[in-house]
């Protein structure tokens, strides 16, 4: 029996608890960059570093919201406001991540920010693969340097 729609709920991103050492590292890096900016008399860069450091710390504490995800005959819906028709998408990939939720990566037909990463449980991921392979080609997604760095830093 072919499914017409697959839906699930998940956090918008995976939250990692950060210890005191993490905050010291971020604060130290921001302080070093701020001192370099002041030494170079680049006050706009200094203001940028100050604002960026504060934002990184504030956003690191933010807990993720829970979103509804849906694959339909027409496209992929994320939450209540984002919808990608299959004509806007290039391909998809599913990552099995032991000890964590799996990840569905959908590549959009855009140059700027082409990848959409969606958390998904293993059972739903298999259903999604069977459903999506009829709509989009499946490819292997290799983690970029930025993906590896953000995972290492706990984002």
Tab-separated table of N, CA and C in Angstrom:
chain	number	residue	atom	x	y	z
A	1	UNK	N	0.842	-1.185	0.000
A	1	UNK	CA	0.000	0.000	0.000
A	1	UNK	C	0.885	1.245	0.000
A	2	UNK	N	0.685	2.097	-0.940
A	2	UNK	CA	1.496	3.296	-1.097
A	2	UNK	C	0.928	4.424	-0.246
A	3	UNK	N	1.815	5.068	0.526
A	3	UNK	CA	1.384	6.169	1.376
A	3	UNK	C	1.318	7.464	0.573
A	4	UNK	N	0.333	8.301	0.860
A	4	UNK	CA	0.161	9.585	0.181
A	4	UNK	C	0.846	10.715	0.940
A	5	UNK	N	1.169	10.465	2.218
A	5	UNK	CA	1.741	11.508	3.056
A	5	UNK	C	2.469	10.863	4.237
A	6	UNK	N	3.599	11.419	4.591
A	6	UNK	CA	4.342	10.966	5.768
A	6	UNK	C	4.572	12.194	6.637
A	7	UNK	N	4.247	12.089	7.918
A	7	UNK	CA	4.447	13.232	8.809
A	7	UNK	C	5.064	12.764	10.123
A	8	UNK	N	5.810	13.672	10.755
A	8	UNK	CA	6.424	13.408	12.045
A	8	UNK	C	6.716	14.721	12.738
A	9	UNK	N	7.027	14.638	14.011
A	9	UNK	CA	7.393	15.811	14.814
A	9	UNK	C	8.798	15.605	15.339
A	10	UNK	N	9.560	16.685	15.371
A	10	UNK	CA	10.918	16.628	15.909
A	10	UNK	C	11.363	18.036	16.291
A	11	UNK	N	12.418	18.104	17.092
A	11	UNK	CA	13.015	19.393	17.433
A	11	UNK	C	13.582	20.020	16.171
A	12	UNK	N	13.578	21.336	16.114
A	12	UNK	CA	14.098	22.003	14.922
A	12	UNK	C	15.597	21.796	14.768
A	13	UNK	N	16.297	21.518	15.853
A	13	UNK	CA	17.713	21.173	15.804
A	13	UNK	C	18.055	20.414	17.077
A	14	UNK	N	19.204	19.760	17.083
A	14	UNK	CA	19.635	19.002	18.251
A	14	UNK	C	20.370	19.937	19.207
A	15	UNK	N	19.900	19.989	20.444
A	15	UNK	CA	20.492	20.873	21.444
A	15	UNK	C	21.534	20.108	22.259
A	16	UNK	N	22.711	20.703	22.414
A	16	UNK	CA	23.771	20.128	23.233
A	16	UNK	C	23.978	21.026	24.443
A	17	UNK	N	24.020	20.441	25.632
A	17	UNK	CA	24.322	21.220	26.835
A	17	UNK	C	25.778	21.666	26.778
A	18	UNK	N	26.007	22.888	27.135
A	18	UNK	CA	27.352	23.448	27.094
A	18	UNK	C	27.833	23.710	28.506
A	19	UNK	N	29.057	23.293	28.783
A	19	UNK	CA	29.631	23.479	30.101
A	19	UNK	C	30.330	24.823	30.227
A	20	UNK	N	30.876	25.073	31.402
A	20	UNK	CA	31.574	26.323	31.656
A	20	UNK	C	32.775	26.528	30.747
A	21	UNK	N	33.456	25.443	30.404
A	21	UNK	CA	34.613	25.539	29.514
A	21	UNK	C	34.238	26.064	28.141
A	22	UNK	N	33.052	25.680	27.662
A	22	UNK	CA	32.594	26.137	26.353
A	22	UNK	C	32.411	27.656	26.371
A	23	UNK	N	31.783	28.159	27.441
A	23	UNK	CA	31.550	29.602	27.540
A	23	UNK	C	32.867	30.369	27.692
A	24	UNK	N	33.821	29.790	28.433
A	24	UNK	CA	35.136	30.422	28.554
A	24	UNK	C	35.842	30.480	27.210
A	25	UNK	N	35.713	29.399	26.412
A	25	UNK	CA	36.346	29.368	25.095
A	25	UNK	C	35.743	30.445	24.174
A	26	UNK	N	34.420	30.541	24.151
A	26	UNK	CA	33.756	31.547	23.306
A	26	UNK	C	34.092	32.952	23.784
A	27	UNK	N	34.015	33.177	25.091
A	27	UNK	CA	34.349	34.492	25.632
A	27	UNK	C	35.803	34.858	25.389
A	28	UNK	N	36.705	33.886	25.538
A	28	UNK	CA	38.125	34.131	25.289
A	28	UNK	C	38.403	34.467	23.837
A	29	UNK	N	37.797	33.712	22.923
A	29	UNK	CA	37.982	33.982	21.495
A	29	UNK	C	37.445	35.369	21.141
A	30	UNK	N	36.277	35.719	21.686
A	30	UNK	CA	35.702	37.045	21.414
A	30	UNK	C	36.592	38.143	21.989
A	31	UNK	N	37.140	37.906	23.187
A	31	UNK	CA	38.017	38.908	23.803
A	31	UNK	C	39.291	39.111	22.990
A	32	UNK	N	39.890	38.019	22.525
A	32	UNK	CA	41.105	38.124	21.702
A	32	UNK	C	40.816	38.892	20.412
A	33	UNK	N	39.715	38.545	19.748
A	33	UNK	CA	39.358	39.258	18.516
A	33	UNK	C	39.029	40.727	18.780
A	34	UNK	N	38.397	40.998	19.909
A	34	UNK	CA	38.081	42.378	20.277
A	34	UNK	C	39.360	43.181	20.524
A	35	UNK	N	40.321	42.580	21.208
A	35	UNK	CA	41.590	43.259	21.449
A	35	UNK	C	42.353	43.507	20.144
A	36	UNK	N	42.315	42.551	19.233
A	36	UNK	CA	42.955	42.744	17.927
A	36	UNK	C	42.282	43.888	17.171
A	37	UNK	N	40.939	43.925	17.233
A	37	UNK	CA	40.211	45.004	16.554
A	37	UNK	C	40.574	46.364	17.133
A	38	UNK	N	40.683	46.435	18.460
A	38	UNK	CA	41.046	47.710	19.088
A	38	UNK	C	42.489	48.085	18.767
A	39	UNK	N	43.390	47.113	18.757
A	39	UNK	CA	44.792	47.361	18.415
A	39	UNK	C	44.923	47.888	16.985
A	40	UNK	N	44.099	47.362	16.081
A	40	UNK	CA	44.106	47.808	14.687
A	40	UNK	C	43.277	49.082	14.482
A	41	UNK	N	42.654	49.559	15.559
A	41	UNK	CA	41.780	50.738	15.523
A	41	UNK	C	40.612	50.552	14.552
A	42	UNK	N	40.143	49.311	14.505
A	42	UNK	CA	39.002	48.974	13.659
A	42	UNK	C	37.787	48.832	14.586
A	43	UNK	N	37.168	49.954	14.912
A	43	UNK	CA	36.115	49.985	15.915
A	43	UNK	C	34.831	49.308	15.430
A	44	UNK	N	34.546	49.368	14.141
A	44	UNK	CA	33.350	48.689	13.624
A	44	UNK	C	33.488	47.178	13.769
A	45	UNK	N	34.686	46.651	13.491
A	45	UNK	CA	34.912	45.216	13.678
A	45	UNK	C	34.810	44.854	15.162
A	46	UNK	N	35.295	45.730	16.028
A	46	UNK	CA	35.194	45.503	17.467
A	46	UNK	C	33.743	45.429	17.925
A	47	UNK	N	32.922	46.340	17.418
A	47	UNK	CA	31.489	46.323	17.758
A	47	UNK	C	30.840	45.047	17.221
A	48	UNK	N	31.223	44.677	15.997
A	48	UNK	CA	30.695	43.443	15.418
A	48	UNK	C	31.050	42.234	16.283
A	49	UNK	N	32.295	42.132	16.720
A	49	UNK	CA	32.753	41.010	17.554
A	49	UNK	C	31.989	40.992	18.871
A	50	UNK	N	31.795	42.145	19.468
A	50	UNK	CA	31.056	42.233	20.726
A	50	UNK	C	29.619	41.729	20.556
A	51	UNK	N	28.953	42.207	19.529
A	51	UNK	CA	27.569	41.778	19.269
A	51	UNK	C	27.521	40.290	18.917
A	52	UNK	N	28.453	39.826	18.076
A	52	UNK	CA	28.477	38.417	17.668
A	52	UNK	C	28.727	37.504	18.867
A	53	UNK	N	29.647	37.882	19.739
A	53	UNK	CA	29.930	37.068	20.927
A	53	UNK	C	28.714	36.944	21.828
A	54	UNK	N	28.028	38.050	22.044
A	54	UNK	CA	26.815	38.028	22.866
A	54	UNK	C	25.748	37.159	22.221
A	55	UNK	N	25.565	37.297	20.905
A	55	UNK	CA	24.556	36.495	20.201
A	55	UNK	C	24.870	35.003	20.251
A	56	UNK	N	26.123	34.641	20.086
A	56	UNK	CA	26.510	33.222	20.137
A	56	UNK	C	26.160	32.637	21.505
A	57	UNK	N	26.468	33.370	22.565
A	57	UNK	CA	26.171	32.872	23.915
A	57	UNK	C	24.671	32.785	24.156
A	58	UNK	N	23.932	33.806	23.743
A	58	UNK	CA	22.470	33.799	23.942
A	58	UNK	C	21.821	32.682	23.134
A	59	UNK	N	22.200	32.549	21.864
A	59	UNK	CA	21.586	31.524	21.016
A	59	UNK	C	22.001	30.111	21.418
A	60	UNK	N	23.166	29.965	22.030
A	60	UNK	CA	23.607	28.644	22.483
A	60	UNK	C	22.727	28.137	23.622
A	61	UNK	N	22.135	29.040	24.377
A	61	UNK	CA	21.256	28.651	25.494
A	61	UNK	C	19.824	28.390	25.061
A	62	UNK	N	19.465	28.830	23.879
A	62	UNK	CA	18.082	28.713	23.412
A	62	UNK	C	17.711	27.249	23.175
A	63	UNK	N	16.593	26.841	23.719
A	63	UNK	CA	16.099	25.478	23.519
A	63	UNK	C	15.342	25.413	22.187
A	64	UNK	N	15.478	24.314	21.468
A	64	UNK	CA	14.803	24.208	20.166
A	64	UNK	C	13.297	24.026	20.315
A	65	UNK	N	12.576	24.554	19.353
A	65	UNK	CA	11.137	24.334	19.300
A	65	UNK	C	10.840	23.007	18.601
A	66	UNK	N	9.642	22.523	18.770
A	66	UNK	CA	9.220	21.283	18.114
A	66	UNK	C	8.425	21.662	16.867
A	67	UNK	N	8.809	21.086	15.731
A	67	UNK	CA	8.161	21.376	14.457
A	67	UNK	C	7.481	20.134	13.899
A	68	UNK	N	6.467	20.371	13.094
A	68	UNK	CA	5.828	19.299	12.336
A	68	UNK	C	6.462	19.251	10.959
A	69	UNK	N	6.845	18.068	10.511
A	69	UNK	CA	7.417	17.868	9.186
A	69	UNK	C	6.472	16.973	8.408
A	70	UNK	N	6.350	17.243	7.096
A	70	UNK	CA	5.418	16.469	6.291
A	70	UNK	C	5.938	16.325	4.872
A	71	UNK	N	5.904	15.106	4.359
A	71	UNK	CA	6.170	14.838	2.950
A	71	UNK	C	4.837	14.517	2.307
A	72	UNK	N	4.494	15.259	1.261
A	72	UNK	CA	3.223	15.031	0.570
A	72	UNK	C	3.509	14.734	-0.898
A	73	UNK	N	2.472	14.549	-1.660
A	73	UNK	CA	2.621	14.304	-3.099
A	73	UNK	C	3.188	15.523	-3.819
A	74	UNK	N	2.993	16.726	-3.236
A	74	UNK	CA	3.445	17.959	-3.884
A	74	UNK	C	4.818	18.431	-3.416
A	75	UNK	N	5.204	18.101	-2.171
A	75	UNK	CA	6.479	18.587	-1.683
A	75	UNK	C	6.708	18.301	-0.219
A	76	UNK	N	7.620	19.082	0.360
A	76	UNK	CA	8.048	18.918	1.745
A	76	UNK	C	7.646	20.149	2.543
A	77	UNK	N	6.938	19.937	3.638
A	77	UNK	CA	6.477	21.024	4.483
A	77	UNK	C	7.216	20.984	5.821
A	78	UNK	N	7.707	22.139	6.249
A	78	UNK	CA	8.429	22.253	7.510
A	78	UNK	C	7.714	23.292	8.360
A	79	UNK	N	7.205	22.855	9.500
A	79	UNK	CA	6.455	23.768	10.360
A	79	UNK	C	5.189	24.219	9.652
A	80	UNK	N	4.786	25.435	9.913
A	80	UNK	CA	3.565	25.947	9.293
A	80	UNK	C	3.833	26.926	8.164
A	81	UNK	N	5.090	27.308	7.954
A	81	UNK	CA	5.321	28.360	6.984
A	81	UNK	C	6.269	28.044	5.848
A	82	UNK	N	6.943	26.901	5.878
A	82	UNK	CA	7.924	26.608	4.846
A	82	UNK	C	7.459	25.407	4.036
A	83	UNK	N	7.391	25.592	2.722
A	83	UNK	CA	6.988	24.499	1.836
A	83	UNK	C	7.878	24.516	0.600
A	84	UNK	N	8.465	23.368	0.290
A	84	UNK	CA	9.295	23.210	-0.902
A	84	UNK	C	8.616	22.222	-1.837
A	85	UNK	N	8.266	22.690	-3.027
A	85	UNK	CA	7.738	21.774	-4.037
A	85	UNK	C	8.888	20.943	-4.578
A	86	UNK	N	8.601	19.741	-5.050
A	86	UNK	CA	9.663	18.870	-5.547
A	86	UNK	C	10.401	19.488	-6.730
A	87	UNK	N	9.736	20.353	-7.488
A	87	UNK	CA	10.393	21.046	-8.591
A	87	UNK	C	11.482	22.006	-8.134
A	88	UNK	N	11.434	22.431	-6.861
A	88	UNK	CA	12.444	23.324	-6.294
A	88	UNK	C	13.632	22.560	-5.712
A	89	UNK	N	13.527	21.240	-5.681
A	89	UNK	CA	14.531	20.421	-5.008
A	89	UNK	C	15.345	19.600	-6.007
A	90	UNK	N	16.627	19.398	-5.689
A	90	UNK	CA	17.529	18.620	-6.536
A	90	UNK	C	17.560	17.145	-6.159
A	91	UNK	N	17.829	16.872	-4.868
A	91	UNK	CA	17.993	15.490	-4.419
A	91	UNK	C	17.834	15.423	-2.913
A	92	UNK	N	18.010	14.216	-2.368
A	92	UNK	CA	17.932	14.039	-0.924
A	92	UNK	C	18.943	12.989	-0.485
A	93	UNK	N	19.202	12.980	0.794
A	93	UNK	CA	20.106	12.008	1.404
A	93	UNK	C	19.618	11.719	2.808
A	94	UNK	N	19.810	10.496	3.262
A	94	UNK	CA	19.466	10.136	4.633
A	94	UNK	C	20.720	9.667	5.346
A	95	UNK	N	20.981	10.239	6.536
A	95	UNK	CA	22.145	9.877	7.346
A	95	UNK	C	21.703	9.089	8.561
A	96	UNK	N	22.272	7.931	8.735
A	96	UNK	CA	22.063	7.173	9.955
A	96	UNK	C	23.105	7.659	10.957
A	97	UNK	N	22.644	8.172	12.094
A	97	UNK	CA	23.561	8.702	13.109
A	97	UNK	C	23.321	7.954	14.412
A	98	UNK	N	24.132	6.924	14.696
A	98	UNK	CA	23.933	6.114	15.908
A	98	UNK	C	23.941	6.960	17.182
A	99	UNK	N	22.989	6.684	18.052
A	99	UNK	CA	22.880	7.405	19.312
A	99	UNK	C	22.178	8.745	19.211
A	100	UNK	N	21.803	9.147	18.010
A	100	UNK	CA	21.122	10.416	17.771
A	100	UNK	C	20.017	10.190	16.758
A	101	UNK	N	19.184	11.193	16.573
A	101	UNK	CA	18.196	11.115	15.507
A	101	UNK	C	18.900	11.087	14.154
A	102	UNK	N	18.336	10.356	13.214
A	102	UNK	CA	18.880	10.386	11.863
A	102	UNK	C	18.640	11.769	11.280
A	103	UNK	N	19.207	11.991	10.100
A	103	UNK	CA	19.094	13.312	9.476
A	103	UNK	C	18.761	13.145	7.996
A	104	UNK	N	17.717	13.838	7.559
A	104	UNK	CA	17.380	13.885	6.150
A	104	UNK	C	17.911	15.211	5.608
A	105	UNK	N	18.724	15.129	4.566
A	105	UNK	CA	19.294	16.327	3.953
A	105	UNK	C	18.656	16.481	2.579
A	106	UNK	N	18.005	17.607	2.366
A	106	UNK	CA	17.365	17.890	1.085
A	106	UNK	C	18.125	19.042	0.436
A	107	UNK	N	18.512	18.863	-0.821
A	107	UNK	CA	19.239	19.910	-1.536
A	107	UNK	C	18.276	20.678	-2.423
A	108	UNK	N	18.234	22.005	-2.197
A	108	UNK	CA	17.389	22.880	-3.003
A	108	UNK	C	18.142	23.289	-4.265
A	109	UNK	N	17.411	23.740	-5.266
A	109	UNK	CA	18.004	24.223	-6.514
A	109	UNK	C	18.357	25.695	-6.376
A	110	UNK	N	19.141	26.019	-5.361
A	110	UNK	CA	19.598	27.385	-5.149
A	110	UNK	C	21.090	27.359	-4.854
A	111	UNK	N	21.736	28.470	-5.069
A	111	UNK	CA	23.160	28.567	-4.777
A	111	UNK	C	23.381	28.944	-3.325
A	112	UNK	N	22.572	29.848	-2.809
A	112	UNK	CA	22.705	30.312	-1.438
A	112	UNK	C	21.968	29.362	-0.503
A	113	UNK	N	22.668	28.813	0.477
A	113	UNK	CA	22.086	27.930	1.485
A	113	UNK	C	21.253	26.805	0.865
A	114	UNK	N	21.876	25.924	0.081
A	114	UNK	CA	21.111	24.927	-0.655
A	114	UNK	C	20.639	23.723	0.159
A	115	UNK	N	21.191	23.490	1.358
A	115	UNK	CA	20.864	22.277	2.096
A	115	UNK	C	19.902	22.539	3.243
A	116	UNK	N	18.872	21.696	3.331
A	116	UNK	CA	17.920	21.720	4.430
A	116	UNK	C	18.121	20.422	5.188
A	117	UNK	N	18.431	20.517	6.482
A	117	UNK	CA	18.675	19.334	7.304
A	117	UNK	C	17.511	19.150	8.261
A	118	UNK	N	16.916	17.967	8.199
A	118	UNK	CA	15.709	17.691	8.959
A	118	UNK	C	15.947	16.475	9.851
A	119	UNK	N	15.752	16.601	11.173
A	119	UNK	CA	15.876	15.435	12.048
A	119	UNK	C	14.706	14.480	11.832
A	120	UNK	N	15.018	13.187	11.889
A	120	UNK	CA	13.988	12.175	11.630
A	120	UNK	C	14.397	10.884	12.331
A	121	UNK	N	13.415	10.141	12.879
A	121	UNK	CA	13.748	8.876	13.535
A	121	UNK	C	13.960	7.782	12.480
A	122	UNK	N	14.606	6.692	12.856
A	122	UNK	CA	15.024	5.647	11.911
A	122	UNK	C	13.856	5.008	11.166
A	123	UNK	N	12.779	4.701	11.877
A	123	UNK	CA	11.638	4.050	11.222
A	123	UNK	C	10.978	4.982	10.207
A	124	UNK	N	10.779	6.214	10.576
A	124	UNK	CA	10.181	7.175	9.654
A	124	UNK	C	11.128	7.461	8.497
A	125	UNK	N	12.437	7.418	8.756
A	125	UNK	CA	13.421	7.653	7.698
A	125	UNK	C	13.296	6.613	6.592
A	126	UNK	N	13.069	5.367	6.947
A	126	UNK	CA	12.911	4.323	5.926
A	126	UNK	C	11.646	4.556	5.104
A	127	UNK	N	10.555	4.933	5.758
A	127	UNK	CA	9.319	5.262	5.042
A	127	UNK	C	9.551	6.458	4.115
A	128	UNK	N	10.275	7.462	4.635
A	128	UNK	CA	10.559	8.663	3.844
A	128	UNK	C	11.421	8.320	2.629
A	129	UNK	N	12.388	7.421	2.797
A	129	UNK	CA	13.241	7.024	1.672
A	129	UNK	C	12.395	6.387	0.571
A	130	UNK	N	11.531	5.462	0.943
A	130	UNK	CA	10.677	4.786	-0.038
A	130	UNK	C	9.775	5.803	-0.741
A	131	UNK	N	9.269	6.767	0.015
A	131	UNK	CA	8.389	7.795	-0.533
A	131	UNK	C	9.165	8.754	-1.447
A	132	UNK	N	10.315	9.268	-0.965
A	132	UNK	CA	11.055	10.292	-1.700
A	132	UNK	C	11.762	9.776	-2.946
A	133	UNK	N	12.165	8.516	-2.934
A	133	UNK	CA	12.909	7.990	-4.085
A	133	UNK	C	12.045	8.006	-5.352
A	134	UNK	N	10.738	8.082	-5.191
A	134	UNK	CA	9.830	8.196	-6.337
A	134	UNK	C	9.758	9.633	-6.861
A	135	UNK	N	10.215	10.585	-6.035
A	135	UNK	CA	10.104	12.004	-6.398
A	135	UNK	C	11.450	12.650	-6.723
A	136	UNK	N	12.513	12.225	-6.008
A	136	UNK	CA	13.828	12.853	-6.124
A	136	UNK	C	14.915	11.780	-6.157
A	137	UNK	N	16.048	12.078	-6.792
A	137	UNK	CA	17.158	11.123	-6.733
A	137	UNK	C	17.811	11.133	-5.340
A	138	UNK	N	18.221	9.963	-4.893
A	138	UNK	CA	18.936	9.857	-3.624
A	138	UNK	C	20.431	9.889	-3.907
A	139	UNK	N	21.155	10.714	-3.179
A	139	UNK	CA	22.605	10.835	-3.339
A	139	UNK	C	23.263	10.671	-1.979
A	140	UNK	N	24.572	10.515	-1.983
A	140	UNK	CA	25.308	10.460	-0.727
A	140	UNK	C	25.775	11.870	-0.381
A	141	UNK	N	25.448	12.318	0.816
A	141	UNK	CA	25.840	13.654	1.272
A	141	UNK	C	27.078	13.517	2.141
A	142	UNK	N	28.101	14.247	1.805
A	142	UNK	CA	29.326	14.277	2.602
A	142	UNK	C	29.301	15.526	3.478
A	143	UNK	N	29.587	15.347	4.768
A	143	UNK	CA	29.629	16.488	5.676
A	143	UNK	C	30.697	17.469	5.232
A	144	UNK	N	30.352	18.745	5.233
A	144	UNK	CA	31.312	19.793	4.887
A	144	UNK	C	32.183	20.100	6.106
A	145	UNK	N	33.214	20.895	5.897
A	145	UNK	CA	34.068	21.314	7.006
A	145	UNK	C	33.246	22.057	8.050
A	146	UNK	N	32.309	22.888	7.599
A	146	UNK	CA	31.463	23.634	8.521
A	146	UNK	C	30.580	22.694	9.348
A	147	UNK	N	30.065	21.620	8.740
A	147	UNK	CA	29.277	20.621	9.478
A	147	UNK	C	30.108	19.978	10.577
A	148	UNK	N	31.318	19.579	10.238
A	148	UNK	CA	32.211	18.936	11.215
A	148	UNK	C	32.557	19.923	12.332
A	149	UNK	N	32.847	21.168	11.969
A	149	UNK	CA	33.210	22.184	12.963
A	149	UNK	C	32.046	22.481	13.911
A	150	UNK	N	30.853	22.650	13.372
A	150	UNK	CA	29.705	22.958	14.241
A	150	UNK	C	29.366	21.778	15.146
A	151	UNK	N	29.509	20.551	14.663
A	151	UNK	CA	29.298	19.388	15.534
A	151	UNK	C	30.333	19.346	16.636
A	152	UNK	N	31.595	19.649	16.312
A	152	UNK	CA	32.661	19.658	17.296
A	152	UNK	C	32.420	20.730	18.360
A	153	UNK	N	31.934	21.892	17.939
A	153	UNK	CA	31.696	22.996	18.865
A	153	UNK	C	30.384	22.863	19.642
A	154	UNK	N	29.572	21.877	19.290
A	154	UNK	CA	28.333	21.648	20.026
A	154	UNK	C	27.157	22.448	19.539
A	155	UNK	N	27.132	22.765	18.260
A	155	UNK	CA	25.987	23.472	17.672
A	155	UNK	C	25.183	22.530	16.832
